[in-house]
Amino acid sequence: MDRIVTVFGGTGFLGRRVVRHLLSRRISVRIASRHPDRSVGPSAGTTLGSIFADVDDERSVAAAVAGAYGVVNAVNLYVERGTETFHAVHVEAAERLARQAHRAGVERLAHVSGIGADARSGSLNIRNRGEGELAAQAAFAKAIVIRPAVMRGQDDAFLNTLVKLLKRLPAYPMFGRGLTRLQPAYVEDVAEAVARGVQPAATHPVTYELGGPRVYTYEELLKVIAHRLRRTPVLFPLPFFMWQALARIAEVLPGALLSRNQVELMEIDNVALRGCPGLTLSASPHSLSSMRSNRLSWEAKATNLLGSSVSERAGTMVTVQTCVGFLLAMVSIHLVPPIDAAVGWHWAFVFLSVGPFLGALAMYALRRDAASIKLGGGRR
């Protein structure tokens, strides 16, 4: 009898790689997604099907798991939009999917969560992830929970964003003092682990935490990337309360690049717990240096990013600095009155000096940037 594994979120960053790893094992895959047309093509000798499924709808979930041997829940949410809330996706949908899988007689369920998930956390996203794990395990007793660390890959939103910003900004604000620990995991390793987790011989029920072979502080990671890019940006600390204030403002803007949830995630370490089991991956987990060296070397030799000219790049720097300046000004305006009320107007004016200081620091670093020197005809 042909075994079918249904992958919810099979068109996403991790999901589509899980699909490929399952197909490479000659396992029939059914992609359950609201965008089934984005699915990858089948490999020779394998069966790949796509079905529309909305994790908020009982009937479509039931149809997607019908007749399946295994189910993978790779649905994720980082930013809340309208009815797409952390609770709806990470808790309610997770429970619904697990319950329907149990009713359909599914033998294996792999629930993808994230390192740090904790039902007791003060962070809404982290708490809902933890509650989602408990809900899935309550509805499907044999469910395995897979908690990957922050994932990196060719099209990841984490490492690629850092690369782009470090290439463009002469001065880079760190989250806090840059001491948050990170253990980036290669997404292909995580996908292989998930694929093995739904195999007949897999152990269950267990919670696995998957991290890469090296732990970095946030500052160390920035320095490694900058070194590979042959950049020397000024890294300066920015307190988390200021990041939270900036995030509140950014969230009301269209196409927000920063959210309070992202800030909260950077306030806690993202590393695998000692003693927590991890699935046996490939021969050895891929390190950051082995996976990124070629691309970072190429980007360091390139004269621009994504085809932008030197003048465009310098213009982008000024634009980014201007936006950050406006955001800091807005935050300062709102924070000065409570500071004045608490400690007096003298300290309130001291607080206002933060913006000019950061601006002067950024302009000093801009003068040292090779692109700026070239744009100015060699003049500093």
Coordinates of C-alpha atoms in Angstrom, one line a residue:
M1 CA 0.0 0.0 0.0
D2 CA 1.4 3.4 -1.0
R3 CA 2.0 5.6 2.0
I4 CA 0.9 9.3 1.7
V5 CA 2.2 12.1 3.8
T6 CA 0.2 15.3 3.9
V7 CA 2.3 18.4 4.4
F8 CA 0.4 21.5 5.7
G9 CA 2.2 24.6 4.7
G10 CA 4.0 22.7 2.0
T11 CA 4.7 25.8 -0.1
G12 CA 6.5 27.7 2.7
F13 CA 10.1 28.2 3.4
L14 CA 10.5 25.0 5.4
G15 CA 7.5 23.1 4.0
R16 CA 8.6 23.0 0.4
R17 CA 11.9 21.5 1.5
V18 CA 10.2 18.9 3.6
V19 CA 8.2 18.0 0.5
R20 CA 11.4 17.5 -1.5
H21 CA 13.1 15.4 1.1
L22 CA 10.0 13.2 1.3
L23 CA 9.9 12.8 -2.5
S24 CA 13.6 11.9 -2.5
R25 CA 12.6 8.9 -0.3
R26 CA 10.0 7.8 -2.9
I27 CA 7.2 8.8 -0.5
S28 CA 3.9 10.1 -2.0
V29 CA 3.2 13.6 -0.8
R30 CA 0.0 15.6 -0.6
I31 CA 0.6 19.4 -0.3
A32 CA -2.2 21.0 1.8
S33 CA -2.0 24.8 1.3
R34 CA -4.1 27.9 0.5
H35 CA -1.8 28.3 -2.4
P36 CA -1.4 24.8 -3.9
D37 CA -0.4 26.2 -7.3
R38 CA 3.0 27.2 -5.7
S39 CA 4.0 23.6 -5.1
V40 CA 7.3 22.1 -6.3
G41 CA 7.3 19.7 -9.2
P42 CA 7.4 15.9 -8.6
S43 CA 10.5 13.8 -8.9
A44 CA 10.7 10.8 -11.2
G45 CA 9.0 7.8 -9.8
T46 CA 7.2 9.7 -7.0
T47 CA 3.6 10.9 -6.6
L48 CA 2.9 14.5 -5.7
G49 CA -0.5 16.0 -5.3
S50 CA -1.8 19.4 -4.2
I51 CA -5.0 20.2 -2.4
F52 CA -6.5 23.5 -1.2
A53 CA -6.7 23.5 2.6
D54 CA -7.4 26.2 5.1
V55 CA -6.2 25.3 8.6
D56 CA -9.1 27.4 9.9
D57 CA -11.7 25.2 8.2
E58 CA -12.6 21.8 9.6
R59 CA -13.8 20.3 6.4
S60 CA -10.8 21.2 4.3
V61 CA -8.5 19.9 7.0
A62 CA -10.4 16.7 7.2
A63 CA -10.2 16.2 3.4
A64 CA -6.5 16.9 3.4
V65 CA -5.7 14.2 6.0
A66 CA -8.1 11.6 4.7
G67 CA -6.2 8.4 3.8
A68 CA -2.8 9.8 4.9
Y69 CA -0.2 7.7 6.7
G70 CA 1.6 10.8 8.1
V71 CA 0.9 14.5 8.5
V72 CA 3.4 17.4 8.9
N73 CA 2.2 20.7 10.3
A74 CA 4.7 23.3 8.9
V75 CA 2.3 26.2 9.1
N76 CA 3.8 29.3 10.7
L77 CA 3.1 32.9 11.4
Y78 CA 5.5 35.7 12.4
V79 CA 3.3 38.8 12.0
E80 CA -0.4 39.0 13.0
R81 CA -2.7 40.4 10.3
G82 CA -6.5 40.7 10.9
T83 CA -7.9 37.3 11.7
E84 CA -4.5 35.6 11.3
T85 CA -3.4 35.8 14.9
F86 CA -0.8 33.8 16.8
H87 CA -3.5 32.1 18.8
A88 CA -5.6 31.2 15.7
V89 CA -2.6 29.7 13.8
H90 CA -0.4 28.3 16.5
V91 CA -3.1 27.0 18.9
E92 CA -6.5 26.6 17.4
A93 CA -5.3 25.4 13.9
A94 CA -2.7 23.1 15.5
E95 CA -5.4 21.5 17.7
R96 CA -7.8 21.2 14.8
L97 CA -5.2 19.6 12.5
A98 CA -4.1 17.1 15.2
R99 CA -7.7 16.2 16.1
Q100 CA -8.7 15.6 12.5
A101 CA -5.5 13.6 11.9
H102 CA -6.4 11.4 14.9
R103 CA -9.9 10.9 13.6
A104 CA -8.6 9.9 10.2
G105 CA -6.4 7.2 11.7
V106 CA -3.1 8.9 10.8
E107 CA -0.2 7.1 12.3
R108 CA 2.5 9.8 12.4
L109 CA 2.1 13.5 13.1
A110 CA 5.1 15.9 13.1
H111 CA 4.3 19.3 14.6
V112 CA 6.9 22.0 13.8
S113 CA 7.2 24.6 16.5
G114 CA 10.3 26.6 17.5
I115 CA 13.0 26.7 20.1
G116 CA 11.9 28.6 23.2
A117 CA 8.2 27.8 22.8
D118 CA 6.8 28.1 26.3
A119 CA 3.1 28.2 27.4
R120 CA 4.2 30.3 30.4
S121 CA 6.0 33.0 28.5
G122 CA 5.1 36.6 28.7
S123 CA 5.5 36.9 24.9
L124 CA 2.2 36.2 23.1
N125 CA 3.9 34.5 20.2
I126 CA 6.2 32.3 22.3
R127 CA 3.3 31.5 24.7
N128 CA 1.0 30.5 21.9
R129 CA 3.6 28.3 20.3
G130 CA 3.9 26.5 23.6
E131 CA 0.2 26.2 24.0
G132 CA 0.0 24.9 20.4
E133 CA 2.4 22.1 21.2
L134 CA 0.3 21.1 24.2
A135 CA -2.9 21.2 22.2
A136 CA -1.4 19.1 19.4
Q137 CA -0.1 16.5 21.8
A138 CA -3.4 16.4 23.7
A139 CA -5.4 15.7 20.5
F140 CA -2.8 13.3 19.0
A141 CA -1.0 11.4 21.8
K142 CA 1.8 10.1 19.5
A143 CA 2.6 13.5 18.0
I144 CA 6.3 14.5 17.8
V145 CA 7.2 18.1 18.3
I146 CA 10.1 19.5 16.3
R147 CA 11.6 22.8 17.5
P148 CA 14.1 24.3 15.1
A149 CA 16.3 27.2 15.9
V150 CA 16.2 30.2 13.6
M151 CA 16.6 28.7 10.2
R152 CA 18.9 29.9 7.4
G153 CA 18.9 29.0 3.7
Q154 CA 19.2 30.5 0.2
D155 CA 16.0 32.5 0.6
D156 CA 15.7 32.9 4.4
A157 CA 14.4 36.1 5.8
F158 CA 16.9 36.2 8.7
L159 CA 20.5 35.9 7.4
N160 CA 19.7 37.5 4.0
T161 CA 18.2 40.5 5.8
L162 CA 21.4 40.9 7.9
V163 CA 23.6 40.6 4.8
K164 CA 21.6 43.3 3.0
L165 CA 21.6 45.7 5.9
L166 CA 25.3 45.2 6.8
K167 CA 26.2 45.9 3.1
R168 CA 24.2 49.2 3.1
L169 CA 24.5 50.6 6.6
P170 CA 27.8 52.2 7.9
A171 CA 26.5 52.0 11.4
Y172 CA 24.3 49.1 12.6
P173 CA 22.1 49.1 15.8
M174 CA 22.2 45.9 17.8
F175 CA 19.4 44.4 19.8
G176 CA 20.4 45.3 23.3
R177 CA 24.1 44.8 23.8
G178 CA 24.2 42.0 21.2
L179 CA 24.5 39.3 23.8
T180 CA 21.5 37.2 22.7
R181 CA 22.7 33.7 21.8
L182 CA 21.7 32.2 18.4
Q183 CA 22.3 28.7 17.0
P184 CA 21.3 29.0 13.3
A185 CA 20.2 25.7 11.8
Y186 CA 20.4 25.0 8.0
V187 CA 16.8 24.6 6.7
E188 CA 17.7 21.5 4.6
D189 CA 18.9 19.8 7.8
V190 CA 15.7 20.6 9.5
A191 CA 13.7 19.4 6.5
E192 CA 15.6 16.1 6.5
A193 CA 14.9 15.8 10.3
V194 CA 11.1 16.3 9.7
A195 CA 11.1 13.8 6.9
R196 CA 12.7 11.2 9.1
G197 CA 10.3 12.0 11.9
V198 CA 7.3 10.7 10.0
Q199 CA 9.1 7.5 9.0
P200 CA 7.7 4.1 10.4
A201 CA 10.9 3.6 12.4
A202 CA 10.8 7.0 14.1
T203 CA 10.6 7.2 17.9
H204 CA 7.5 9.0 19.3
P205 CA 6.2 10.9 21.2
V206 CA 9.3 13.1 21.8
T207 CA 10.2 16.8 21.6
Y208 CA 13.2 17.5 19.5
E209 CA 15.3 20.7 19.4
L210 CA 17.4 21.3 16.3
G211 CA 20.2 23.8 16.3
G212 CA 23.3 24.3 14.2
P213 CA 26.8 23.1 15.2
R214 CA 27.8 26.5 16.6
V215 CA 26.3 29.1 19.0
Y216 CA 26.9 32.8 18.3
T217 CA 26.0 35.9 20.2
Y218 CA 24.1 38.3 18.0
E219 CA 27.2 40.6 18.0
E220 CA 29.5 37.7 17.0
L221 CA 27.1 36.7 14.2
L222 CA 27.1 40.3 12.8
K223 CA 30.9 40.5 12.9
V224 CA 31.2 37.1 11.1
I225 CA 28.9 38.3 8.3
A226 CA 30.5 41.7 8.1
H227 CA 34.0 40.1 7.9
R228 CA 32.9 37.9 5.0
L229 CA 31.4 41.0 3.3
R230 CA 34.7 42.9 3.9
R231 CA 32.7 45.5 5.8
T232 CA 33.5 47.3 9.0
P233 CA 30.3 48.8 10.2
V234 CA 30.1 50.5 13.6
L235 CA 28.0 48.2 15.8
F236 CA 26.3 50.0 18.6
P237 CA 23.9 48.8 21.3
L238 CA 20.3 50.0 21.4
P239 CA 18.2 49.2 24.5
F240 CA 15.3 46.8 24.0
F241 CA 12.8 49.4 25.3
M242 CA 13.8 51.7 22.4
W243 CA 13.4 48.8 19.9
Q244 CA 9.9 48.2 21.4
A245 CA 9.0 51.9 20.9
L246 CA 10.3 51.8 17.3
A247 CA 8.4 48.6 16.7
R248 CA 5.1 50.2 17.9
I249 CA 5.6 52.9 15.4
A250 CA 6.7 50.6 12.6
E251 CA 3.7 48.4 13.0
V252 CA 1.3 51.1 12.0
L253 CA 3.2 51.8 8.8
P254 CA 2.5 49.9 5.5
G255 CA 4.9 47.0 4.9
A256 CA 6.3 47.1 8.4
L257 CA 9.9 45.8 8.6
L258 CA 9.8 45.5 12.4
S259 CA 7.3 44.2 14.9
R260 CA 7.2 43.9 18.7
N261 CA 7.1 40.1 18.3
Q262 CA 10.5 40.2 16.5
V263 CA 11.9 42.3 19.3
E264 CA 10.6 39.9 21.9
L265 CA 12.1 36.9 20.1
M266 CA 15.5 38.7 20.2
E267 CA 15.3 39.2 23.9
I268 CA 15.7 35.4 24.6
D269 CA 18.4 32.9 23.6
N270 CA 17.6 30.8 20.6
V271 CA 19.7 27.7 21.3
A272 CA 18.8 24.0 21.8
L273 CA 18.5 22.9 25.4
R274 CA 21.2 20.5 26.7
G275 CA 20.0 17.0 27.1
C276 CA 17.0 17.6 24.8
P277 CA 17.1 15.0 22.0
G278 CA 17.7 16.0 18.4
L279 CA 16.9 13.9 15.3
T280 CA 19.9 12.4 13.5
L281 CA 20.3 14.6 10.5
S282 CA 22.6 14.1 7.6
A283 CA 26.2 13.1 8.0
S284 CA 26.8 16.3 10.0
P285 CA 24.8 19.5 10.4
H286 CA 25.9 22.2 8.0
S287 CA 27.8 25.0 9.7
L288 CA 27.2 28.7 8.9
S289 CA 30.7 29.0 7.3
S290 CA 30.3 26.0 5.1
M291 CA 26.9 27.1 3.7
R292 CA 27.5 30.8 3.4
S293 CA 31.2 31.3 2.4
N294 CA 30.7 31.1 -1.3
R295 CA 27.7 33.5 -1.4
L296 CA 29.2 36.0 1.0
S297 CA 32.5 35.9 -0.9
W298 CA 30.6 36.7 -4.1
E299 CA 28.6 39.5 -2.5
A300 CA 31.8 41.0 -1.1
K301 CA 33.4 41.2 -4.6
A302 CA 30.3 42.6 -6.2
T303 CA 30.3 46.4 -6.7
N304 CA 26.6 46.6 -5.7
L305 CA 23.7 44.7 -4.3
L306 CA 20.9 43.4 -6.5
G307 CA 22.2 45.6 -9.4
S308 CA 22.1 48.9 -7.5
S309 CA 24.7 51.5 -8.4
V310 CA 27.1 53.2 -6.0
S311 CA 25.0 56.4 -6.0
E312 CA 21.8 54.4 -5.4
R313 CA 23.4 52.6 -2.6
A314 CA 24.6 55.7 -0.9
G315 CA 21.2 57.2 -1.4
T316 CA 19.7 54.2 0.3
M317 CA 22.0 54.8 3.3
V318 CA 20.8 58.4 3.6
T319 CA 17.2 57.4 3.2
V320 CA 17.5 54.7 5.9
Q321 CA 19.3 57.1 8.3
T322 CA 16.5 59.7 7.7
C323 CA 13.8 57.2 8.5
V324 CA 15.6 56.1 11.6
G325 CA 16.0 59.7 12.6
F326 CA 12.3 60.4 12.2
L327 CA 11.4 57.3 14.2
L328 CA 13.8 58.3 17.1
A329 CA 12.4 61.8 17.0
M330 CA 8.8 60.5 17.4
V331 CA 9.9 58.2 20.2
S332 CA 11.7 61.0 22.0
I333 CA 8.7 63.3 21.7
H334 CA 6.5 60.7 23.5
L335 CA 9.1 59.8 26.1
V336 CA 10.2 63.2 27.2
P337 CA 7.1 64.1 29.2
P338 CA 7.2 61.0 31.4
I339 CA 10.9 61.4 31.9
D340 CA 10.4 65.0 32.9
A341 CA 7.7 64.0 35.4
A342 CA 9.9 61.2 36.9
V343 CA 13.4 62.8 37.2
G344 CA 13.1 66.4 36.0
W345 CA 13.6 68.4 32.8
H346 CA 17.4 68.4 33.0
W347 CA 17.5 64.6 32.4
A348 CA 14.8 64.9 29.8
F349 CA 17.1 67.1 27.7
V350 CA 19.9 64.7 28.2
F351 CA 17.7 62.0 26.7
L352 CA 17.2 64.2 23.7
S353 CA 20.9 64.1 23.0
V354 CA 20.7 60.4 22.1
G355 CA 19.5 61.2 18.6
P356 CA 22.2 63.7 17.6
F357 CA 24.8 61.4 19.1
L358 CA 23.7 58.5 17.0
G359 CA 23.4 60.7 13.9
A360 CA 27.0 62.0 14.4
L361 CA 28.2 58.4 14.8
A362 CA 26.5 57.3 11.7
M363 CA 27.8 60.2 9.6
Y364 CA 31.4 59.5 10.9
A365 CA 31.1 55.9 9.8
L366 CA 29.6 57.1 6.4
R367 CA 32.7 59.1 5.8
R368 CA 34.8 56.0 6.0
D369 CA 32.6 54.0 3.6
A370 CA 34.3 53.2 0.3
A371 CA 31.2 53.9 -1.7
S372 CA 30.7 57.3 -0.1
I373 CA 34.4 58.2 -0.8
K374 CA 34.0 57.2 -4.4
L375 CA 30.8 59.2 -4.7
G376 CA 32.6 62.2 -3.3
G377 CA 35.5 61.9 -5.7
G378 CA 37.9 60.8 -3.0
R379 CA 37.0 63.7 -0.7
R380 CA 35.9 62.9 2.9

